[in-house]
CSV table of C-alpha atoms and ligand atoms in Angstrom, one decimal:
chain,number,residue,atom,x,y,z
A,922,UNK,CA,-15.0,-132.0,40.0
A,923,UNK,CA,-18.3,-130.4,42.4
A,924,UNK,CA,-17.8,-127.2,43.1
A,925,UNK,CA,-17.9,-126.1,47.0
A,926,UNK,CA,-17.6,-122.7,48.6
A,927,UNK,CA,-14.0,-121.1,48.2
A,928,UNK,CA,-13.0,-124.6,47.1
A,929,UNK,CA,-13.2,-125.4,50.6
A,930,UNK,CA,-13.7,-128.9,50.4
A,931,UNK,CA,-14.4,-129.5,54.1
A,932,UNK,CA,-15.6,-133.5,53.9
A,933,UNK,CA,-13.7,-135.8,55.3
A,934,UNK,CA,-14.6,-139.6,53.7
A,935,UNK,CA,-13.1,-142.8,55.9
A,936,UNK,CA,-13.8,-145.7,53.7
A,937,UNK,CA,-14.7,-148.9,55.5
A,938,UNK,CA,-13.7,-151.5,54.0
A,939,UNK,CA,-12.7,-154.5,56.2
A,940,UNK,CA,-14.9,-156.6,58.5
A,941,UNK,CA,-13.6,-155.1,61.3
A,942,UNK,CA,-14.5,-151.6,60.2
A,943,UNK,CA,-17.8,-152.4,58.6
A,944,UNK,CA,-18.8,-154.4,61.7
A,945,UNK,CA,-18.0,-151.0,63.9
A,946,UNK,CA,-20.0,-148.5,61.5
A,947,UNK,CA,-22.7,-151.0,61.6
A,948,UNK,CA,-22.8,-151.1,65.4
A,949,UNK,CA,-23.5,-147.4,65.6
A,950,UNK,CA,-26.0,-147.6,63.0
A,951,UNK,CA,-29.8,-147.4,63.9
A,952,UNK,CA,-33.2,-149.5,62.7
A,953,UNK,CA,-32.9,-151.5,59.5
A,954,UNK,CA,-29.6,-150.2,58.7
A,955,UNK,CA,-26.8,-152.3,60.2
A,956,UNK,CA,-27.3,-155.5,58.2
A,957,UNK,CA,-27.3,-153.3,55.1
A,958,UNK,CA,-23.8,-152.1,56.0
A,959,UNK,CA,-22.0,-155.3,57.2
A,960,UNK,CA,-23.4,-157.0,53.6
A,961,UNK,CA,-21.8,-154.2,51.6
A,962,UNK,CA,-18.6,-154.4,50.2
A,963,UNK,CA,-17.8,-151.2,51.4
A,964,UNK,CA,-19.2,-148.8,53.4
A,965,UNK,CA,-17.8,-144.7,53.6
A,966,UNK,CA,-18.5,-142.5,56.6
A,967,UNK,CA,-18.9,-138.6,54.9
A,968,UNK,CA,-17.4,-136.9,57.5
A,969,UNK,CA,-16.9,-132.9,57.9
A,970,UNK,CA,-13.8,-130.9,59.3
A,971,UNK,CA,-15.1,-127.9,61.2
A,972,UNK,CA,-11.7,-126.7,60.5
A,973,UNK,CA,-11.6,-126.7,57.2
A,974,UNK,CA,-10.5,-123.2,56.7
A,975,UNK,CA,-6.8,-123.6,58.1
A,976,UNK,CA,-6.2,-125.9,54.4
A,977,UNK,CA,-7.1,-122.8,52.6
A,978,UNK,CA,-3.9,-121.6,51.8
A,979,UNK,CA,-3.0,-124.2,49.3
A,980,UNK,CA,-6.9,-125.1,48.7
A,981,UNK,CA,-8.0,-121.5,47.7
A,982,UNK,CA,-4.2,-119.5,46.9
A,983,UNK,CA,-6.0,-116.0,44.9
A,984,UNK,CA,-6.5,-114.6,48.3
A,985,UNK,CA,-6.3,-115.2,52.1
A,986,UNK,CA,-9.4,-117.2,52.2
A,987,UNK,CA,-8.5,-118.2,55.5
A,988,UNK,CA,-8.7,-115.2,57.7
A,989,UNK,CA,-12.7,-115.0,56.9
A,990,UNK,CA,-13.1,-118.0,58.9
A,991,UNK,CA,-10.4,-117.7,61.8
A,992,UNK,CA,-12.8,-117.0,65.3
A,993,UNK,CA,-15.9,-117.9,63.7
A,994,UNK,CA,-16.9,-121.5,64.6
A,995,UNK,CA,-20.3,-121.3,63.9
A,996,UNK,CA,-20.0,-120.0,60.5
A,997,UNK,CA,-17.9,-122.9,60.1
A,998,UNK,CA,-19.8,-125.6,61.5
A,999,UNK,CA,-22.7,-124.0,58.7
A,1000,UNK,CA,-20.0,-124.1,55.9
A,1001,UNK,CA,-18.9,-127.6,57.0
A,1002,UNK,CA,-22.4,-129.2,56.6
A,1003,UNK,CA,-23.1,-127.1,53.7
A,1004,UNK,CA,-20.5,-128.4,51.7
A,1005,UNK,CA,-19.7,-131.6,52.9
A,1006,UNK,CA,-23.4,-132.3,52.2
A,1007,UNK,CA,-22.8,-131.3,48.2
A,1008,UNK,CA,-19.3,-133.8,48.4
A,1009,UNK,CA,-21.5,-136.3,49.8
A,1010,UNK,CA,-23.8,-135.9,47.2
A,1011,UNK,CA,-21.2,-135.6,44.0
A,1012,UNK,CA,-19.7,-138.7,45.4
A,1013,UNK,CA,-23.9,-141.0,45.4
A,1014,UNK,CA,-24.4,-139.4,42.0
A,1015,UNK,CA,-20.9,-140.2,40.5
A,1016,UNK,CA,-21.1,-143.7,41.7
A,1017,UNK,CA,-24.4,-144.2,40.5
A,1018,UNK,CA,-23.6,-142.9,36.8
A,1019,UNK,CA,-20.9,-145.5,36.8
A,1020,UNK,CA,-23.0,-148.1,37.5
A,1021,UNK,CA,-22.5,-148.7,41.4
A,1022,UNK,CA,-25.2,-149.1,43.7
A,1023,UNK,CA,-25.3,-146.4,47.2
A,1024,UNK,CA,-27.4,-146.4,50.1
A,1025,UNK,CA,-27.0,-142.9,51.8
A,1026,UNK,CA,-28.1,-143.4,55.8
A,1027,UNK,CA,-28.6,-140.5,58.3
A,1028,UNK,CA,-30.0,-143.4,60.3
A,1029,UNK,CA,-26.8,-143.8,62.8
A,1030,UNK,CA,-25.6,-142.6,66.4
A,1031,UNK,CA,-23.5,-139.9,65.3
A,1032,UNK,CA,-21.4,-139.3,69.1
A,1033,UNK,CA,-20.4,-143.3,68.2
A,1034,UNK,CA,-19.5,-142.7,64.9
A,1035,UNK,CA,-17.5,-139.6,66.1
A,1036,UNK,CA,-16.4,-141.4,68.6
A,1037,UNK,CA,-15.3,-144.6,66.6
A,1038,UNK,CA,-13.7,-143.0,63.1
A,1039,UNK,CA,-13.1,-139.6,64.3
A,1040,UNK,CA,-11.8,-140.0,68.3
A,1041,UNK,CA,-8.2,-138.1,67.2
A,1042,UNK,CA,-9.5,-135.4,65.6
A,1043,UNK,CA,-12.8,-132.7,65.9
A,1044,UNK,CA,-14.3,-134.1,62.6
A,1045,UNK,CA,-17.7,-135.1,62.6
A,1046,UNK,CA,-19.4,-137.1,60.5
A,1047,UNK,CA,-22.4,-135.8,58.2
A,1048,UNK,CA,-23.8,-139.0,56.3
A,1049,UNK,CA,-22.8,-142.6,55.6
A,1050,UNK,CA,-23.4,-144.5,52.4
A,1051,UNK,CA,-22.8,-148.5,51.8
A,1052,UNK,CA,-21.3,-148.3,48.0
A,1053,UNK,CA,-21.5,-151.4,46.1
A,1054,UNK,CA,-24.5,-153.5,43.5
A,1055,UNK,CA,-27.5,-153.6,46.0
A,1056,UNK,CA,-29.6,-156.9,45.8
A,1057,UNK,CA,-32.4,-156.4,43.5
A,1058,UNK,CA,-34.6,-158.8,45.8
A,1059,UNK,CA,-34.5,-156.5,48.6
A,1060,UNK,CA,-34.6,-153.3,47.3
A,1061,UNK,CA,-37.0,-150.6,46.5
A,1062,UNK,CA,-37.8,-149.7,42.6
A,1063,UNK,CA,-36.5,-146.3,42.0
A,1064,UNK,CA,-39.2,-143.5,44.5
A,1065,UNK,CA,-40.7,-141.6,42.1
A,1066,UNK,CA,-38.9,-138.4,41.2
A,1067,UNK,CA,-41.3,-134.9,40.5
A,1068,UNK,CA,-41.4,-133.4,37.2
A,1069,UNK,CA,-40.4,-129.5,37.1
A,1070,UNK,CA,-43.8,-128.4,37.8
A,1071,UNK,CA,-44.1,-130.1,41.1
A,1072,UNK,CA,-42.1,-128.3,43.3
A,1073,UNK,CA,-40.4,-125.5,40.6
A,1074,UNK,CA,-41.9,-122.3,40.0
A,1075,UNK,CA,-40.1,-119.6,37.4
A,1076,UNK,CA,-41.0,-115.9,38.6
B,2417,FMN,C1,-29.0,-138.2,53.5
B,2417,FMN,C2,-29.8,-139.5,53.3
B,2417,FMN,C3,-30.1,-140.2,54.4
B,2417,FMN,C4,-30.8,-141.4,54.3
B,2417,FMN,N1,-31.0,-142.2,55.4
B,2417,FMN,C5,-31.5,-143.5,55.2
B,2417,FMN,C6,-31.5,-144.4,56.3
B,2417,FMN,O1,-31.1,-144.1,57.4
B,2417,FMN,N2,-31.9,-145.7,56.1
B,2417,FMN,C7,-32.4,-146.0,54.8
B,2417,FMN,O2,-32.8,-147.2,54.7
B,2417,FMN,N3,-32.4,-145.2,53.8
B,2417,FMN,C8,-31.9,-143.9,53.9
B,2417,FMN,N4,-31.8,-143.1,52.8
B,2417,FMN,C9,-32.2,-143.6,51.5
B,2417,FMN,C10,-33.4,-142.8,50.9
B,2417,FMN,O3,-34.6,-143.2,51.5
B,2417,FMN,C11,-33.4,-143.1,49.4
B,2417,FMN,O4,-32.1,-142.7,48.9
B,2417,FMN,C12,-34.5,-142.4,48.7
B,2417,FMN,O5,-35.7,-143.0,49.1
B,2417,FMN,C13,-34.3,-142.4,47.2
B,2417,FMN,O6,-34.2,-143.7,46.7
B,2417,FMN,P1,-33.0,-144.2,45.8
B,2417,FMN,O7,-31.8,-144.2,46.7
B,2417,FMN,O8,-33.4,-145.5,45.3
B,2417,FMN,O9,-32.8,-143.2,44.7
B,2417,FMN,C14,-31.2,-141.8,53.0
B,2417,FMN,C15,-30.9,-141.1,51.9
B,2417,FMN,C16,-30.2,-139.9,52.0
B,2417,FMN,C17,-29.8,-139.1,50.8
C-alpha cells in the first residue's frame, strides 16, 4: 500500500528461499553477513529496474507517464533508488508489525549479486534483507531511536 512516485513501483524483489539460492546471496555478501543469510529461512534481494518507466502505461493509466522518462537514464537511475529504497522499506516495517524479524544489509558485492539474480536483465539490486524470527542470543537490543527534538526542527 506505500506510495511511490507516479506509482512507479520500480523494485524488483527475488526471494531466496532454497539452499541453493541462499548459499549464492551469501557468497556475495561481505563481513559478518553471510552466516546471517544462510541461517535465515529466507532471504530477498530488493532489487531496482532502471526501466521502470516502460510499465507505466498500465501502472500509472491518467496520463502518459511514460514519455517523461523515455531518453533520460539518469533521472531514472535517481527515481529507481529513490523508490525502490521506500519499497524496501514498506516491505522491513510491514514484516516487522506482523511480528517477523528483518535484517536489512548494504553489506554485499553488488556486481555479484547483479551478476548472480539479475545476469538476464539490467536490474540492479538496491538492498538485501534475511526475513524470518532472528535469534534473541545473537542479536542486538533495539539501537536507540531519537525523540522529535533530536534531529526535527518546526520553522
Ligand atoms: C539499508 C540498510 C543496510 C544495512 N546493512 C547492514 C549490514 O550490512 N550488516 C548488518 O549487520 N546490519 C546492517 N543493517 C542493520 C542496521 O544496522 C540495523 O537495522 C540498525 O542498527 C537498526 O537496528 P534494528 O534493525 O534492530 O531496528 C542495515 C540496515 C539497513 C536499513
Amino acid at each position: 500500500m506505500g506510495p511511490t512516485s507516479a506509482n512507479q513501483q520500480p523494485a524488483r524483489f527475488v526471494w531466496c528461499m532454497s539452499r541453493e539460492a541462499k548459499d549464492t546471496l551469501a557468497d556475495c555478501a561481505t563481513g559478518a553477513n553471510p552466516p546471517k543469510i544462510k541461517a535465515a529461512p529466507a532471504a530477498v534481494v530488493i532489487g531496482m529496474d532502471p526501466d521502470f518507466h516502460e510499465q507505466l502505461p498500465w501502472l500509472f493509466p491518467h496520463t502518459d507517464a511514460r514519455s517523461w522518462f523515455e531518453g533520460d537514464p539518469e533521472g531514472r537511475m535517481d527515481h529507481a533508488f529513490r523508490n525502490s529504497s521506500l519499497q524496501g522499506a514498506y516491505f522491513l516495517i510491514a514484516a516487522r508489525a506482523i511480528g517477523l524479524d528483518t535484517g536489512p544489509m548494504s553489506g554485499f558485492d553488488h556486481a555479484k549479486v547483479n551478476a548472480a539474480f539479475f545476469a538476464d536483465t539490467n536490474h540492479k539490486a538496491n538492498f538485501i534483507s534475511t526475513l524470518g524470527y532472528g535469534d534473541e542470543s545473537t542479536i542486538f537490543d533495539r539501537s536507540p531511536r531519537p525523540d522529535f527534538e533530536t534531529f526535527n526542527r518546526i520553522v
